Short mmCIF file of C-alpha atoms and ligand atoms in Angstrom, two decimals:
data_model
loop_
_atom_site.label_atom_id
_atom_site.label_comp_id
_atom_site.label_asym_id
_atom_site.label_seq_id
_atom_site.Cartn_x
_atom_site.Cartn_y
_atom_site.Cartn_z
CA MET L 1 129.92 168.49 162.90
CA THR L 2 133.58 167.83 163.78
CA ARG L 3 135.94 166.39 161.15
CA ARG L 4 136.34 163.21 163.25
CA HIS L 5 132.55 162.78 163.43
CA LEU L 6 132.27 163.29 159.62
CA ILE L 7 134.83 160.55 158.94
CA GLN L 8 133.01 158.16 161.30
CA THR L 9 129.69 158.91 159.58
CA LEU L 10 131.16 158.34 156.12
CA ALA L 11 132.92 155.16 157.21
CA THR L 12 129.72 153.59 158.40
CA ALA L 13 127.28 155.17 155.90
CA PRO L 14 126.06 152.43 153.53
CA LEU L 15 127.41 153.31 150.09
CA ALA L 16 124.78 153.22 147.35
CA ALA L 17 124.90 149.84 145.55
CA GLY L 18 126.34 151.43 142.41
CA ALA L 19 129.00 153.28 144.34
CA ALA L 20 129.87 150.12 146.29
CA ALA L 21 130.17 148.09 143.10
CA SER L 22 132.20 150.84 141.48
CA ALA L 23 134.50 150.99 144.50
CA ALA L 24 134.84 147.20 144.42
CA THR L 25 135.82 147.24 140.74
CA ARG L 26 137.84 150.47 141.09
CA GLY L 27 135.36 152.12 138.78
CA LEU L 28 136.31 149.82 135.92
CA PRO L 29 133.28 149.17 133.71
CA SER L 30 132.14 145.54 133.92
CA PRO L 31 133.37 143.89 130.73
CA LYS L 32 130.86 141.97 128.66
CA ILE L 33 131.69 138.85 126.65
CA ARG L 34 131.70 139.82 122.97
CA ASP L 35 133.13 136.66 121.42
CA LEU L 36 134.48 133.17 122.09
CA GLN L 37 137.21 132.01 119.69
CA VAL L 38 138.94 128.63 119.55
CA ILE L 39 142.69 128.41 118.94
CA ALA L 40 143.50 124.88 117.73
CA THR L 41 147.21 124.17 117.35
CA ALA L 42 149.66 121.28 117.63
CA PRO L 43 153.22 122.66 117.80
CA ALA L 44 154.48 119.53 119.59
CA GLY L 45 152.21 117.04 117.80
CA ALA L 46 149.54 116.94 120.53
CA ARG L 47 146.27 118.67 119.61
CA LEU L 48 145.96 121.67 121.97
CA THR L 49 142.71 123.64 122.31
CA VAL L 50 142.67 127.12 123.83
CA VAL L 51 139.54 129.27 124.17
CA LYS L 52 139.98 133.03 123.72
CA VAL L 53 137.25 135.09 125.42
CA VAL L 54 137.08 138.55 123.84
CA THR L 55 135.34 141.31 125.79
CA ASP L 56 133.67 144.52 124.70
CA GLN L 57 136.63 146.49 126.10
CA ASP L 58 139.41 147.03 123.56
CA GLY L 59 142.41 144.83 124.22
CA LEU L 60 140.76 143.01 127.11
CA TYR L 61 140.60 139.26 126.45
CA GLY L 62 141.68 136.05 128.13
CA TYR L 63 142.84 132.51 127.33
CA GLY L 64 141.74 129.20 128.79
CA CYS L 65 142.89 125.60 128.24
CA ALA L 66 140.26 123.20 126.87
CA THR L 67 142.61 120.45 125.73
CA PHE L 68 141.12 116.99 125.22
CA THR L 69 143.53 115.86 122.54
CA GLN L 70 141.74 112.58 121.63
CA ARG L 71 138.44 114.37 120.81
CA ALA L 72 139.58 117.94 120.24
CA ASP L 73 137.14 118.74 117.42
CA LEU L 74 134.17 117.92 119.66
CA VAL L 75 135.36 120.42 122.28
CA ASN L 76 135.66 123.09 119.58
CA GLU L 77 132.02 122.41 118.58
CA ALA L 78 130.84 122.57 122.19
CA VAL L 79 132.49 125.99 122.52
CA THR L 80 131.41 127.51 119.21
CA LYS L 81 127.93 125.96 118.85
CA TYR L 82 126.82 126.13 122.49
CA LEU L 83 128.87 128.27 124.87
CA LYS L 84 129.43 131.13 122.40
CA PRO L 85 125.72 131.98 121.82
CA PHE L 86 124.98 131.23 125.49
CA LEU L 87 127.59 133.68 126.80
CA ALA L 88 127.41 136.47 124.21
CA GLY L 89 126.75 139.77 126.03
CA LYS L 90 127.08 138.20 129.49
CA PRO L 91 129.39 139.72 132.16
CA ALA L 92 132.99 138.54 131.88
CA ASP L 93 133.73 139.26 135.54
CA ARG L 94 131.35 136.82 137.28
CA ILE L 95 133.38 133.62 137.13
CA GLU L 96 131.49 131.33 139.55
CA ASP L 97 128.11 132.37 138.14
CA THR L 98 129.31 131.78 134.58
CA TRP L 99 130.74 128.37 135.53
CA GLN L 100 127.49 127.21 137.15
CA ALA L 101 125.40 128.56 134.26
CA CYS L 102 127.52 126.75 131.63
CA TYR L 103 127.62 123.57 133.72
CA ASP L 104 123.84 123.48 134.03
CA SER L 105 123.01 124.66 130.52
CA SER L 106 123.40 121.21 128.97
CA TYR L 107 121.14 119.58 131.62
CA TRP L 108 123.20 116.41 131.22
CA ARG L 109 126.59 117.35 132.61
CA ASN L 110 130.14 116.32 133.49
CA GLY L 111 132.10 114.34 130.97
CA PRO L 112 135.29 115.12 129.06
CA VAL L 113 133.93 117.20 126.16
CA LEU L 114 131.62 119.58 128.04
CA ASN L 115 133.98 120.01 131.00
CA ASN L 116 136.89 120.91 128.73
CA ALA L 117 134.75 123.45 126.88
CA ILE L 118 133.68 125.05 130.19
CA SER L 119 137.30 125.01 131.37
CA GLY L 120 138.36 127.02 128.34
CA VAL L 121 135.90 129.77 129.28
CA ASP L 122 136.59 129.53 133.02
CA GLN L 123 140.36 129.86 132.77
CA ALA L 124 139.94 132.71 130.26
CA LEU L 125 137.75 134.64 132.70
CA TRP L 126 140.42 134.26 135.41
CA ASP L 127 142.97 135.56 132.89
CA ILE L 128 140.72 138.56 132.16
CA LYS L 129 140.23 139.33 135.85
CA GLY L 130 144.00 139.19 136.40
CA ARG L 131 144.61 141.48 133.45
CA MET L 132 141.97 143.92 134.77
CA ALA L 133 143.52 143.86 138.24
CA GLY L 134 147.06 144.04 136.85
CA MET L 135 147.93 140.91 138.84
CA PRO L 136 148.91 137.30 138.13
CA VAL L 137 146.03 134.93 138.89
CA TYR L 138 147.93 133.51 141.86
CA GLU L 139 147.65 136.92 143.57
CA LEU L 140 143.87 136.92 143.00
CA LEU L 141 143.76 133.55 144.81
CA GLY L 142 145.47 134.93 147.86
CA GLY L 143 149.12 134.90 146.84
CA LYS L 144 151.88 132.32 147.07
CA CYS L 145 152.38 129.94 149.96
CA ARG L 146 155.59 128.64 148.29
CA GLU L 147 158.00 130.22 145.82
CA ALA L 148 157.64 127.57 143.10
CA ALA L 149 156.36 124.03 142.45
CA ALA L 150 158.66 120.99 142.73
CA CYS L 151 158.24 119.00 139.54
CA TYR L 152 158.80 115.53 138.27
CA SER L 153 159.65 114.63 134.71
CA HIS L 154 159.64 111.44 132.68
CA ALA L 155 162.52 108.97 132.49
CA SER L 156 161.92 106.09 130.11
CA GLY L 157 163.69 103.53 127.95
CA ALA L 158 163.20 100.24 126.16
CA GLU L 159 165.64 98.69 128.65
CA ILE L 160 165.93 99.23 132.42
CA SER L 161 169.49 100.56 132.05
CA GLU L 162 168.29 103.19 129.56
CA THR L 163 165.57 104.36 131.92
CA ILE L 164 168.08 104.66 134.76
CA ASP L 165 170.43 106.71 132.54
CA SER L 166 167.55 108.96 131.56
CA ALA L 167 166.64 109.35 135.25
CA ARG L 168 170.19 110.36 136.09
CA LYS L 169 170.06 113.05 133.40
CA LEU L 170 166.90 114.51 134.96
CA MET L 171 168.48 114.43 138.43
CA ASP L 172 171.46 116.32 137.01
CA GLN L 173 168.99 118.98 135.80
CA GLY L 174 167.80 119.44 139.39
CA PHE L 175 164.74 117.15 139.53
CA HIS L 176 164.30 115.53 142.95
CA HIS L 177 161.27 113.63 141.68
CA VAL L 178 161.54 111.31 138.68
CA ARG L 179 158.92 109.12 137.04
CA VAL L 180 160.41 105.90 135.68
CA GLN L 181 158.79 103.79 132.93
CA VAL L 182 160.29 100.94 130.87
CA GLY L 183 159.39 99.09 127.71
CA VAL L 184 158.19 95.48 127.83
CA PRO L 185 159.88 93.44 125.08
CA GLY L 186 157.57 92.82 122.14
CA MET L 187 154.69 94.79 123.61
CA GLU L 188 153.05 98.25 123.58
CA ALA L 189 153.99 99.41 127.08
CA TYR L 190 152.87 102.81 128.36
CA GLY L 191 155.43 105.59 128.52
CA SER L 192 158.13 103.88 126.46
CA ALA L 193 158.64 102.72 122.89
CA ARG L 194 158.50 99.06 121.72
CA THR L 195 161.82 98.08 120.11
CA SER L 196 161.89 94.31 119.89
CA ALA L 197 159.82 92.01 117.71
CA ARG L 198 156.15 91.77 118.63
CA ILE L 199 155.25 88.79 120.79
CA ALA L 200 152.94 86.15 119.36
CA ALA L 201 149.21 86.97 119.56
CA LEU L 202 145.91 85.76 118.12
CA HIS L 203 145.48 89.09 116.29
CA ASP L 204 147.47 91.80 114.46
CA ASP L 205 146.78 94.75 116.76
CA PRO L 206 149.31 96.19 119.23
CA VAL L 207 149.69 93.72 122.09
CA PHE L 208 150.15 93.98 125.85
CA GLU L 209 150.33 91.32 128.57
CA PRO L 210 149.70 92.82 132.06
CA ALA L 211 151.52 90.10 134.03
CA ALA L 212 154.70 90.51 131.97
CA TYR L 213 154.53 94.28 132.44
CA MET L 214 154.07 93.86 136.19
CA ARG L 215 157.18 91.65 136.57
CA ARG L 216 159.25 94.04 134.43
CA ALA L 217 158.06 97.19 136.19
CA ILE L 218 158.79 95.77 139.65
CA ARG L 219 162.34 94.93 138.50
CA LEU L 220 162.67 98.46 137.10
CA LEU L 221 161.66 100.03 140.40
CA GLU L 222 163.98 97.75 142.41
CA GLU L 223 166.92 98.57 140.12
CA SER L 224 166.05 102.29 140.13
CA ARG L 225 166.05 102.46 143.93
CA LYS L 226 169.29 100.40 144.12
CA GLN L 227 171.18 102.39 141.48
CA LEU L 228 169.75 105.89 142.00
CA GLY L 229 169.90 105.80 145.79
CA ASP L 230 167.51 106.66 148.62
CA GLU L 231 167.27 110.41 148.12
CA VAL L 232 165.47 110.56 144.78
CA GLU L 233 161.67 110.47 144.87
CA LEU L 234 160.55 107.72 142.48
CA LEU L 235 157.17 107.71 140.73
CA HIS L 236 155.64 105.14 138.39
CA ASP L 237 152.47 105.25 136.27
CA MET L 238 150.61 101.91 136.09
CA HIS L 239 148.18 103.64 133.73
CA GLU L 240 145.25 101.42 134.73
CA ARG L 241 146.80 98.54 132.70
CA VAL L 242 146.60 95.69 135.23
CA SER L 243 143.67 93.89 136.87
CA PRO L 244 142.49 95.11 140.28
CA ASN L 245 144.06 92.12 142.01
CA GLN L 246 147.35 92.64 140.17
CA ALA L 247 147.23 96.26 141.30
CA VAL L 248 146.95 95.15 144.93
CA ASN L 249 149.90 92.79 144.49
CA MET L 250 152.03 95.34 142.67
CA ALA L 251 151.45 98.03 145.30
CA LYS L 252 152.46 95.52 147.99
CA ALA L 253 155.53 94.35 146.06
CA VAL L 254 156.96 97.87 145.75
CA GLU L 255 156.18 98.91 149.35
CA PRO L 256 159.80 98.36 150.53
CA LEU L 257 161.05 100.73 147.78
CA ARG L 258 159.43 103.79 149.41
CA MET L 259 157.90 105.10 146.18
CA PHE L 260 156.77 108.73 146.12
CA TYR L 261 153.64 107.29 144.58
CA MET L 262 152.22 104.66 142.25
CA GLU L 263 149.84 106.29 139.80
CA ASP L 264 146.55 104.99 138.36
CA PRO L 265 146.85 101.46 139.78
CA LEU L 266 143.16 101.11 138.98
CA SER L 267 140.69 102.32 136.38
CA PRO L 268 137.99 104.82 137.38
CA GLU L 269 135.55 101.90 136.98
CA ASP L 270 137.36 99.94 139.73
CA ILE L 271 138.03 102.65 142.35
CA ASP L 272 136.34 100.59 145.09
CA TYR L 273 139.45 98.36 145.01
CA PHE L 274 141.51 101.19 146.54
CA ARG L 275 140.11 100.01 149.86
CA GLN L 276 141.82 96.65 149.31
CA ILE L 277 145.15 98.20 148.39
CA ARG L 278 144.94 100.48 151.41
CA SER L 279 144.22 97.58 153.73
CA GLN L 280 147.27 95.66 152.50
CA CYS L 281 150.11 98.17 152.19
CA ALA L 282 151.26 101.76 152.78
CA THR L 283 152.48 102.45 149.22
CA PRO L 284 151.44 106.05 148.38
CA LEU L 285 148.75 106.16 145.69
CA ALA L 286 147.85 108.79 143.10
CA MET L 287 144.74 108.88 140.92
CA GLY L 288 142.62 111.28 138.95
CA GLU L 289 143.73 112.27 135.44
CA LEU L 290 140.73 110.41 133.98
CA PHE L 291 138.22 111.91 136.43
CA ASN L 292 135.52 114.25 135.19
CA ASN L 293 132.77 113.68 137.75
CA PRO L 294 132.63 114.54 141.49
CA HIS L 295 131.37 111.01 142.15
CA GLU L 296 134.85 109.81 141.18
CA TRP L 297 137.08 111.99 143.36
CA THR L 298 134.80 112.62 146.39
CA PRO L 299 134.79 109.08 147.87
CA LEU L 300 138.53 108.57 147.29
CA ILE L 301 139.43 111.84 149.01
CA SER L 302 136.94 111.69 151.87
CA GLY L 303 137.85 108.02 152.42
CA ARG L 304 141.56 108.91 152.51
CA LEU L 305 141.99 106.10 149.94
CA ILE L 306 144.56 108.03 147.89
CA ASP L 307 147.44 110.30 148.84
CA TYR L 308 147.58 112.46 145.68
CA ILE L 309 144.74 113.75 143.54
CA ARG L 310 145.95 113.95 139.94
CA ILE L 311 143.16 115.64 138.07
CA HIS L 312 143.59 117.05 134.53
CA VAL L 313 142.39 120.56 135.36
CA SER L 314 140.44 121.16 132.14
CA GLU L 315 138.89 117.68 132.38
CA ALA L 316 137.19 118.70 135.63
CA GLY L 317 135.98 121.99 134.20
CA GLY L 318 138.80 124.43 134.91
CA LEU L 319 140.41 126.43 137.69
CA THR L 320 137.16 127.19 139.52
CA PRO L 321 136.26 123.55 140.34
CA CYS L 322 139.89 122.49 140.87
CA ARG L 323 140.64 125.02 143.59
CA LYS L 324 137.55 123.65 145.37
CA ILE L 325 138.81 120.07 144.91
CA ALA L 326 142.20 121.14 146.33
CA ALA L 327 140.53 122.73 149.37
CA PHE L 328 138.38 119.63 149.87
CA ALA L 329 141.45 117.38 149.58
CA GLU L 330 143.32 119.47 152.16
CA MET L 331 140.65 118.62 154.72
CA PHE L 332 141.49 114.91 154.30
CA GLY L 333 145.28 115.13 154.10
CA VAL L 334 145.31 114.45 150.36
CA LYS L 335 147.82 116.43 148.29
CA THR L 336 147.68 117.69 144.71
CA ALA L 337 149.65 116.41 141.71
CA TRP L 338 147.85 118.00 138.76
CA HIS L 339 148.13 116.22 135.42
CA GLY L 340 150.80 117.97 133.34
CA PRO L 341 151.73 116.01 130.19
CA GLY L 342 152.21 117.26 126.63
CA ASP L 343 148.46 117.26 126.01
CA VAL L 344 147.91 120.22 128.32
CA SER L 345 148.48 123.60 126.70
CA PRO L 346 150.91 126.11 128.26
CA VAL L 347 147.82 128.02 129.49
CA GLY L 348 146.77 124.83 131.30
CA HIS L 349 150.29 124.49 132.71
CA ALA L 350 150.02 128.07 133.95
CA ALA L 351 146.78 127.14 135.73
CA ASN L 352 148.54 124.09 137.23
CA ALA L 353 151.47 126.20 138.43
CA THR L 354 149.07 128.76 139.89
CA LEU L 355 147.22 126.14 141.94
CA ASP L 356 150.59 124.66 142.97
CA VAL L 357 151.83 127.88 144.58
CA VAL L 358 148.57 128.96 146.25
CA CYS L 359 147.22 125.67 147.67
CA TYR L 360 148.77 124.61 150.97
CA ASN L 361 148.35 120.86 150.22
CA PHE L 362 150.61 120.85 147.14
CA GLY L 363 152.31 117.52 146.51
CA VAL L 364 154.24 117.57 143.23
CA GLN L 365 153.74 118.88 139.67
CA GLU L 366 154.17 116.83 136.49
CA TYR L 367 156.32 118.71 133.98
CA SER L 368 156.62 117.81 130.29
CA GLY L 369 158.43 120.85 128.90
CA PHE L 370 157.76 123.25 126.01
CA ASN L 371 159.65 122.90 122.70
CA ASP L 372 160.69 125.90 120.56
CA ARG L 373 157.59 125.74 118.36
CA THR L 374 155.38 125.72 121.44
CA ARG L 375 157.21 128.77 122.82
CA GLU L 376 156.83 130.44 119.41
CA VAL L 377 153.06 130.05 119.67
CA PHE L 378 152.74 130.62 123.43
CA GLN L 379 154.81 133.52 124.76
CA GLY L 380 155.17 133.55 128.55
CA CYS L 381 155.15 129.80 129.33
CA PRO L 382 155.75 128.99 133.03
CA GLU L 383 159.50 128.65 133.63
CA LEU L 384 161.31 125.61 134.98
CA LYS L 385 164.45 126.26 137.02
CA ASN L 386 166.36 123.52 138.77
CA GLY L 387 163.39 121.18 138.92
CA TYR L 388 160.96 123.89 140.09
CA LEU L 389 158.14 125.45 138.05
CA TYR L 390 157.51 129.19 138.43
CA PRO L 391 154.22 130.73 137.35
CA ASN L 392 154.61 133.89 135.30
CA ASP L 393 154.39 137.14 137.36
CA ALA L 394 152.68 139.13 134.61
CA PRO L 395 148.93 139.90 134.86
CA GLY L 396 146.52 137.03 134.26
CA TRP L 397 148.36 133.92 133.11
CA GLY L 398 151.04 136.19 131.58
CA ILE L 399 150.71 134.33 128.29
CA GLU L 400 150.19 135.82 124.82
CA ILE L 401 149.37 133.58 121.86
CA ASP L 402 150.76 134.29 118.39
CA GLU L 403 147.80 133.13 116.35
CA ARG L 404 149.69 133.24 113.05
CA ALA L 405 152.33 130.93 114.51
CA ALA L 406 149.55 128.71 115.91
CA ALA L 407 148.14 128.35 112.41
CA LYS L 408 151.52 127.06 111.19
CA TYR L 409 151.01 123.91 113.32
CA PRO L 410 147.42 122.84 112.67
CA PHE L 411 145.82 119.71 114.11
CA GLY L 412 147.53 116.71 112.53
CA TYR L 413 150.94 118.37 112.58
CA GLY L 414 153.57 115.76 113.50
CA GLU L 415 151.01 112.96 113.89
CA ARG L 416 151.68 109.40 112.75
CA GLY L 417 149.94 106.01 112.92
CA ALA L 418 146.66 105.75 114.82
CA HIS L 419 146.71 109.42 115.90
CA GLN L 420 146.80 110.47 112.25
CA LEU L 421 144.17 107.94 111.22
CA TYR L 422 141.79 108.75 114.07
CA ASN L 423 142.00 112.55 114.31
CA GLY L 424 144.22 112.47 117.37
CA GLY L 425 142.33 109.52 118.85
CA TRP L 426 143.92 106.27 119.99
CA GLY L 427 143.88 102.85 118.31
CA VAL L 428 143.33 99.64 120.31
CA VAL L 429 145.79 97.61 122.34
CA ARG L 430 144.86 93.99 123.00
CA LYS L 431 146.03 91.11 125.18
CA PRO L 432 147.58 88.19 123.25
CA ASP L 433 144.14 86.49 123.18
CA GLY L 434 142.57 89.56 121.58
CA THR L 435 140.89 91.14 124.60
CA VAL L 436 140.91 94.96 124.39
CA ILE L 437 142.73 96.53 127.35
CA LYS L 438 142.21 99.97 128.90
CA GLN L 439 145.29 101.86 127.81
C1 GCO Q 501 150.47 111.09 132.53
C2 GCO Q 501 149.42 110.50 131.66
C3 GCO Q 501 149.56 110.80 130.21
C4 GCO Q 501 148.34 110.33 129.44
C5 GCO Q 501 148.05 111.27 128.30
C6 GCO Q 501 146.78 110.88 127.57
O1 GCO Q 501 150.56 110.64 133.68
O2 GCO Q 501 151.13 112.02 132.11
O3 GCO Q 501 149.17 109.22 132.01
O4 GCO Q 501 150.69 110.29 129.67
O5 GCO Q 501 148.48 109.04 128.98
O6 GCO Q 501 147.91 112.54 128.79
O7 GCO Q 501 146.59 111.65 126.45
MG1 MG Q 502 149.21 109.14 134.14
#
């Protein structure tokens, strides 16, 4: 048998299953899940939950974000009481299978608590696979299709002039996209502090009047466009605080200002109204941070009723479902704008940044920054340079957690008011007549 014939025979000979699997995993033994641990820390005041999956191979473990700051203790229970016994001894290198098994194991599924718990495991398994392969997760997903992710950050103030000053500061730091929010005198507006005396109301709770907010926000956006110029991409978060009809009117009113997008004009309960907004104006629309069920995002994406899908990655169950949502959105011309506020851990931000550089239909990334205490706990946070976010190039997420430092900032650290009273939960905000509003 000639040498050439031998090579041909070998190349086509079916390798024994074991040999094939060994070749596929470079002979690395398949790691088994030995333990699930929950790291609960609040270095910046927001309750962050990270799941650590420990394998049976020394030094091989991974981290995943499971942050649902308003009900963090429930996520911890879901991980330790349910997923830990369920996954003990299971392979740590079968991510899709593990996701589907966890998702189905509660029979009743979706929802913020269970999805966040699954996300913690899911993202940790991607971290483990990256560490095994010696690659950042973005390389496992096919590599970059852009160098870094353009970000927006938050400009706010009690007065319109303050917000515009704060926006200018962000533009000076290199941000081309800026979200602008302003206080509403005497009320609890979203994204900015109340400074003036509380308006009159038939109750003593924090108060908010949607119509007053709407008038003020439209003036803010008009002034922002006038004073900041045409180049800057302006974003605004309506935070589901107005009625569906007000949302239609507000989207129409700001159409001439060429917003980058208006976010959460509607509540998840009212998404059928997107059709009305769409039929009346071309203002770009973003929605999704509150979504935790496919029945919420599928009709909006397939109906081309939004321009940006803004899911909170752990709220949908982790990296595995979100890369599918991104691929689905690409088919309908919808771009991504993953939720990236302070109540996402740096591991979650690493997952955001990873999706941002590998998915072709990237739109923009929300950036909220990492203070010194957060960097003390989380080494290897994604880096922001000139308004762009760069995922870490080290294997996995490239993040190591100092658990002793994490313990220095336990849940409750830095909390005041309702957050402190309600274990990180929110109090109520009411209209002047006492009606509870969606915050
Ligand atoms: C955003 C969000 C946040 C949420 C917060 C809830 O666009 O960043 O609306 O500010 O309100 O994440 O805990
Ligand atoms: Mg928002």
